[in-house]
Amino acid sequence: NILAKGAKVIVMQPVNTGTAGSMVSRAHQDGVKVVGYDSMLVNGPLDAMVMQDSWAVGKLQAEAMVEWLKAKTGGKVEGTVALIRGQPGDSNANAMSSGVLEIVKANPGLKLVADQSHEGWSPDKAMATAENLLTKYDNKVDAFIANNSGMARGVIAALDAQGLADATKVFVAGSDADLTNIQYVAKGKEAAEIWKKITPLAETAAEVAVKLAQNPDKDPKDVLKVDKMVNNGAQDVPTIVTPVVLVNKANLDSTIIGEGFYTKEQVYQ
């Protein structure tokens, strides 16, 4: 439908990063450029990509966990960690998880007790994984790091049933800064969320699309301010990266509320 309406550039956020490459090829057949948005699709000839640094998301989550463990154990980085991944094979899930795993591997006192993918990024399946882990390890899992907010909520539901949904007892981090999760952070049920700022991501994607439409015969690298080239299996894609922010109870007011993403009334209701 979009191609039939005469679009010159399409901004695409794929639901399935593994199968969306064919849509890019189809657009190219009609001379239409495609800008990837947020999730890097694989094996498709994207003209440009606008995304947050998913690897940095995972790294921020894991670094926050390390500081939490130090505070809990008197400076030691020791404990059991569960990595709650999203869609199997998803490029974003893999990148976020690689950021987590880099920190885990750098700290030999950490024991990775699970590295589990979840079809459809399902909160219910994440809850089931957490329930099984809590049973297997007699409620002695120190940290859960989830690839998104929904799965973090699933983990917290499992912890709640055991009286453990308390950020002083178990570290839980999500990513997306959904309102419910930010409320959990405010209430002390969740330790941290990653706020992937939507406005700079969306505005940058729109700006990139306009520049490509205005310069249809030029190489995207010649008209865009590119941060890095990322190979998606088909080619090196010119990529623009927008910032991510760690949100915890200490900086909640100055970040997510102070910058107007949510109001104080929404967060502290």
Protein backbone atom coordinates (compact mmCIF):
# COMPACT_ATOMS: atom_id res chain seq x y z
CA ASN A 1 0.00 0.00 0.00
CA ILE A 2 2.79 2.43 0.88
CA LEU A 3 4.59 1.75 -2.39
CA ALA A 4 1.37 2.19 -4.35
CA LYS A 5 0.89 5.62 -2.78
CA GLY A 6 4.21 6.78 -4.22
CA ALA A 7 6.44 6.92 -1.15
CA LYS A 8 10.03 7.93 -1.85
CA VAL A 9 11.42 6.72 1.50
CA ILE A 10 10.00 4.25 4.02
CA VAL A 11 10.93 4.23 7.72
CA MET A 12 10.59 0.63 8.88
CA GLN A 13 10.47 -0.83 12.39
CA PRO A 14 10.30 -4.58 11.79
CA VAL A 15 8.28 -6.88 14.03
CA ASN A 16 10.49 -9.77 12.96
CA THR A 17 14.04 -8.66 12.19
CA GLY A 18 14.83 -12.01 10.62
CA THR A 19 12.24 -11.87 7.84
CA ALA A 20 11.87 -8.15 7.06
CA GLY A 21 14.83 -8.04 4.66
CA SER A 22 12.61 -9.17 1.78
CA MET A 23 10.45 -6.07 2.26
CA VAL A 24 13.50 -3.84 1.81
CA SER A 25 14.40 -5.64 -1.41
CA ARG A 26 10.82 -5.20 -2.64
CA ALA A 27 10.94 -1.45 -1.92
CA HIS A 28 14.24 -1.16 -3.80
CA GLN A 29 12.63 -2.73 -6.86
CA ASP A 30 10.45 0.40 -7.03
CA GLY A 31 13.38 2.73 -6.36
CA VAL A 32 12.24 3.44 -2.79
CA LYS A 33 14.85 3.84 -0.06
CA VAL A 34 14.33 2.25 3.37
CA VAL A 35 15.46 3.60 6.74
CA GLY A 36 15.57 1.10 9.59
CA TYR A 37 14.09 2.29 12.88
CA ASP A 38 15.11 1.02 16.34
CA SER A 39 15.50 -2.69 15.45
CA MET A 40 18.18 -3.63 12.93
CA LEU A 41 16.76 -6.12 10.45
CA VAL A 42 19.13 -8.76 9.13
CA ASN A 43 19.98 -9.76 5.57
CA GLY A 44 18.28 -6.77 3.95
CA PRO A 45 19.95 -3.91 2.01
CA LEU A 46 18.93 -1.02 4.29
CA ASP A 47 19.90 2.44 3.07
CA ALA A 48 20.32 3.80 6.61
CA MET A 49 19.56 2.88 10.22
CA VAL A 50 18.48 5.00 13.19
CA MET A 51 18.72 3.21 16.51
CA GLN A 52 19.75 3.33 20.10
CA ASP A 53 22.86 1.41 20.99
CA SER A 54 21.29 -1.85 22.15
CA TRP A 55 24.64 -3.19 23.31
CA ALA A 56 24.96 -0.13 25.56
CA VAL A 57 21.51 -0.85 27.00
CA GLY A 58 22.63 -4.25 28.24
CA LYS A 59 25.94 -2.90 29.46
CA LEU A 60 24.20 -0.17 31.49
CA GLN A 61 21.86 -2.73 33.04
CA ALA A 62 24.73 -5.02 34.01
CA GLU A 63 26.89 -2.19 35.33
CA ALA A 64 24.00 -1.10 37.54
CA MET A 65 23.73 -4.69 38.79
CA VAL A 66 27.44 -4.74 39.64
CA GLU A 67 27.08 -1.56 41.72
CA TRP A 68 23.99 -3.01 43.43
CA LEU A 69 25.87 -6.19 44.33
CA LYS A 70 28.82 -4.21 45.68
CA ALA A 71 26.49 -2.23 47.92
CA LYS A 72 24.82 -5.42 49.12
CA THR A 73 27.98 -7.48 49.75
CA GLY A 74 30.38 -4.85 51.04
CA GLY A 75 32.26 -4.31 47.80
CA LYS A 76 32.27 -7.82 46.36
CA VAL A 77 30.89 -8.61 42.92
CA GLU A 78 29.37 -11.99 43.64
CA GLY A 79 25.98 -13.48 42.92
CA THR A 80 23.69 -15.42 40.63
CA VAL A 81 22.35 -13.74 37.50
CA ALA A 82 19.52 -14.62 35.12
CA LEU A 83 19.45 -13.10 31.63
CA ILE A 84 15.88 -12.82 30.33
CA ARG A 85 16.14 -12.45 26.55
CA GLY A 86 13.45 -11.41 24.11
CA GLN A 87 12.50 -12.97 20.78
CA PRO A 88 14.86 -15.81 19.78
CA GLY A 89 17.30 -14.60 17.13
CA ASP A 90 16.16 -10.96 17.32
CA SER A 91 19.05 -8.60 16.57
CA ASN A 92 18.10 -6.17 19.36
CA ALA A 93 17.76 -8.94 21.92
CA ASN A 94 21.13 -10.35 20.89
CA ALA A 95 22.84 -6.95 21.07
CA MET A 96 21.40 -6.08 24.48
CA SER A 97 22.30 -9.51 25.80
CA SER A 98 25.86 -9.23 24.51
CA GLY A 99 26.26 -6.04 26.56
CA VAL A 100 25.09 -7.90 29.66
CA LEU A 101 27.27 -10.92 29.02
CA GLU A 102 30.39 -8.79 28.57
CA ILE A 103 30.03 -7.48 32.13
CA VAL A 104 29.14 -10.91 33.54
CA LYS A 105 32.22 -12.48 31.93
CA ALA A 106 34.43 -9.69 33.24
CA ASN A 107 33.41 -10.53 36.83
CA PRO A 108 34.31 -14.11 37.76
CA GLY A 109 32.28 -13.89 40.98
CA LEU A 110 29.07 -13.79 38.94
CA LYS A 111 27.33 -17.04 38.06
CA LEU A 112 24.98 -16.99 35.05
CA VAL A 113 22.18 -19.37 36.05
CA ALA A 114 20.01 -18.73 32.99
CA ASP A 115 20.26 -17.21 29.50
CA GLN A 116 16.77 -17.79 28.15
CA SER A 117 14.98 -16.42 25.08
CA HIS A 118 11.23 -15.77 25.11
CA GLU A 119 9.00 -16.02 22.05
CA GLY A 120 7.15 -12.79 21.37
CA TRP A 121 8.96 -11.01 24.23
CA SER A 122 6.24 -12.56 26.39
CA PRO A 123 5.89 -11.30 30.00
CA ASP A 124 4.00 -14.51 30.89
CA LYS A 125 6.80 -16.69 29.57
CA ALA A 126 9.37 -14.55 31.41
CA MET A 127 7.32 -15.01 34.59
CA ALA A 128 7.34 -18.78 34.07
CA THR A 129 11.12 -18.75 33.57
CA ALA A 130 11.57 -16.74 36.78
CA GLU A 131 9.24 -19.06 38.70
CA ASN A 132 11.23 -22.09 37.56
CA LEU A 133 14.53 -20.47 38.51
CA LEU A 134 13.27 -19.44 41.94
CA THR A 135 12.12 -23.03 42.54
CA LYS A 136 15.36 -24.54 41.24
CA TYR A 137 17.61 -22.23 43.29
CA ASP A 138 15.43 -22.06 46.41
CA ASN A 139 14.66 -18.35 45.85
CA LYS A 140 18.37 -17.55 45.77
CA VAL A 141 18.71 -15.68 42.47
CA ASP A 142 20.33 -12.32 43.06
CA ALA A 143 19.63 -10.55 39.77
CA PHE A 144 17.35 -10.71 36.74
CA ILE A 145 18.21 -8.61 33.67
CA ALA A 146 15.44 -8.41 31.07
CA ASN A 147 15.65 -7.22 27.48
CA ASN A 148 12.47 -5.17 27.88
CA SER A 149 10.05 -3.74 30.42
CA GLY A 150 7.28 -6.27 29.81
CA MET A 151 9.47 -9.26 30.66
CA ALA A 152 10.80 -7.41 33.72
CA ARG A 153 7.18 -7.13 34.87
CA GLY A 154 6.82 -10.87 34.39
CA VAL A 155 9.88 -11.45 36.57
CA ILE A 156 8.54 -9.08 39.24
CA ALA A 157 5.21 -10.94 39.27
CA ALA A 158 7.09 -14.17 40.01
CA LEU A 159 9.13 -12.45 42.72
CA ASP A 160 5.99 -10.89 44.21
CA ALA A 161 4.51 -14.34 44.77
CA GLN A 162 7.55 -15.19 46.89
CA GLY A 163 7.67 -11.90 48.79
CA LEU A 164 10.82 -10.92 46.91
CA ALA A 165 9.62 -8.03 44.72
CA ASP A 166 11.90 -5.64 46.56
CA ALA A 167 14.92 -3.91 45.01
CA THR A 168 16.85 -4.35 48.26
CA LYS A 169 16.44 -8.14 47.98
CA VAL A 170 16.61 -8.93 44.25
CA PHE A 171 17.96 -6.77 41.43
CA VAL A 172 15.65 -6.48 38.44
CA ALA A 173 16.36 -4.31 35.40
CA GLY A 174 14.19 -3.78 32.34
CA SER A 175 14.44 -1.69 29.21
CA ASP A 176 11.82 0.61 27.64
CA ALA A 177 10.81 2.64 30.71
CA ASP A 178 7.15 1.61 30.51
CA LEU A 179 5.08 3.57 33.02
CA THR A 180 4.30 0.55 35.20
CA ASN A 181 8.01 -0.24 35.48
CA ILE A 182 8.89 3.33 36.34
CA GLN A 183 6.24 3.15 39.06
CA TYR A 184 7.92 -0.05 40.27
CA VAL A 185 11.24 1.79 40.41
CA ALA A 186 9.62 4.59 42.44
CA LYS A 187 8.08 2.05 44.84
CA GLY A 188 11.34 0.13 45.24
CA LYS A 189 10.11 -3.04 43.52
CA GLU A 190 12.47 -2.73 40.54
CA ALA A 191 16.07 -1.52 40.67
CA ALA A 192 16.53 0.04 37.23
CA GLU A 193 15.06 0.72 33.80
CA ILE A 194 16.72 1.93 30.63
CA TRP A 195 15.04 4.95 29.10
CA LYS A 196 15.44 4.88 25.35
CA LYS A 197 14.46 8.44 24.50
CA ILE A 198 11.75 8.30 21.84
CA THR A 199 11.77 11.92 20.67
CA PRO A 200 15.38 12.11 19.42
CA LEU A 201 14.99 8.66 17.84
CA ALA A 202 11.79 9.60 15.98
CA GLU A 203 12.98 13.08 14.99
CA THR A 204 16.29 11.74 13.70
CA ALA A 205 14.53 9.06 11.66
CA ALA A 206 12.28 11.70 10.10
CA GLU A 207 15.26 13.93 9.31
CA VAL A 208 17.13 11.03 7.71
CA ALA A 209 14.11 10.11 5.59
CA VAL A 210 13.75 13.70 4.34
CA LYS A 211 17.45 13.96 3.45
CA LEU A 212 17.34 10.69 1.50
CA ALA A 213 14.18 11.80 -0.32
CA GLN A 214 15.81 15.11 -1.25
CA ASN A 215 18.96 13.37 -2.49
CA PRO A 216 17.73 10.23 -4.27
CA ASP A 217 20.84 9.77 -6.40
CA LYS A 218 23.44 10.28 -3.68
CA ASP A 219 25.09 7.72 -1.43
CA PRO A 220 23.46 7.99 2.05
CA LYS A 221 26.95 8.26 3.59
CA ASP A 222 27.46 11.49 1.65
CA VAL A 223 24.29 13.19 2.92
CA LEU A 224 24.00 11.87 6.49
CA LYS A 225 26.08 12.36 9.63
CA VAL A 226 26.85 8.69 10.29
CA ASP A 227 28.03 7.46 13.69
CA LYS A 228 29.14 4.01 12.57
CA MET A 229 28.71 1.32 9.94
CA VAL A 230 26.90 -1.82 11.12
CA ASN A 231 26.92 -5.02 9.10
CA ASN A 232 23.47 -6.65 9.12
CA GLY A 233 24.41 -9.71 7.09
CA ALA A 234 23.59 -8.09 3.75
CA GLN A 235 25.84 -5.03 3.84
CA ASP A 236 27.42 -2.36 6.01
CA VAL A 237 24.55 -0.03 6.93
CA PRO A 238 25.16 3.68 7.67
CA THR A 239 23.90 3.99 11.26
CA ILE A 240 22.97 6.96 13.44
CA VAL A 241 22.85 6.26 17.19
CA THR A 242 20.71 8.15 19.73
CA PRO A 243 21.30 8.12 23.53
CA VAL A 244 19.99 5.82 26.27
CA VAL A 245 19.73 6.64 29.99
CA LEU A 246 19.82 4.47 33.12
CA VAL A 247 16.89 5.34 35.41
CA ASN A 248 16.86 4.35 39.07
CA LYS A 249 15.17 5.59 42.23
CA ALA A 250 17.92 8.16 42.83
CA ASN A 251 17.67 9.93 39.47
CA LEU A 252 14.00 9.32 38.64
CA ASP A 253 12.93 12.92 39.30
CA SER A 254 15.78 14.51 37.33
CA THR A 255 15.54 12.22 34.29
CA ILE A 256 12.22 10.72 33.36
CA ILE A 257 10.12 13.32 35.21
CA GLY A 258 12.44 16.30 34.83
CA GLU A 259 12.57 15.87 31.05
CA GLY A 260 8.80 15.48 30.78
CA PHE A 261 8.48 11.85 29.71
CA TYR A 262 6.10 11.17 32.61
CA THR A 263 4.62 13.52 35.20
CA LYS A 264 5.25 13.23 38.93
CA GLU A 265 1.54 12.44 39.36
CA GLN A 266 1.80 9.51 36.93
CA VAL A 267 4.91 8.05 38.54
CA TYR A 268 4.02 8.50 42.20
CA GLN A 269 0.32 7.68 42.03
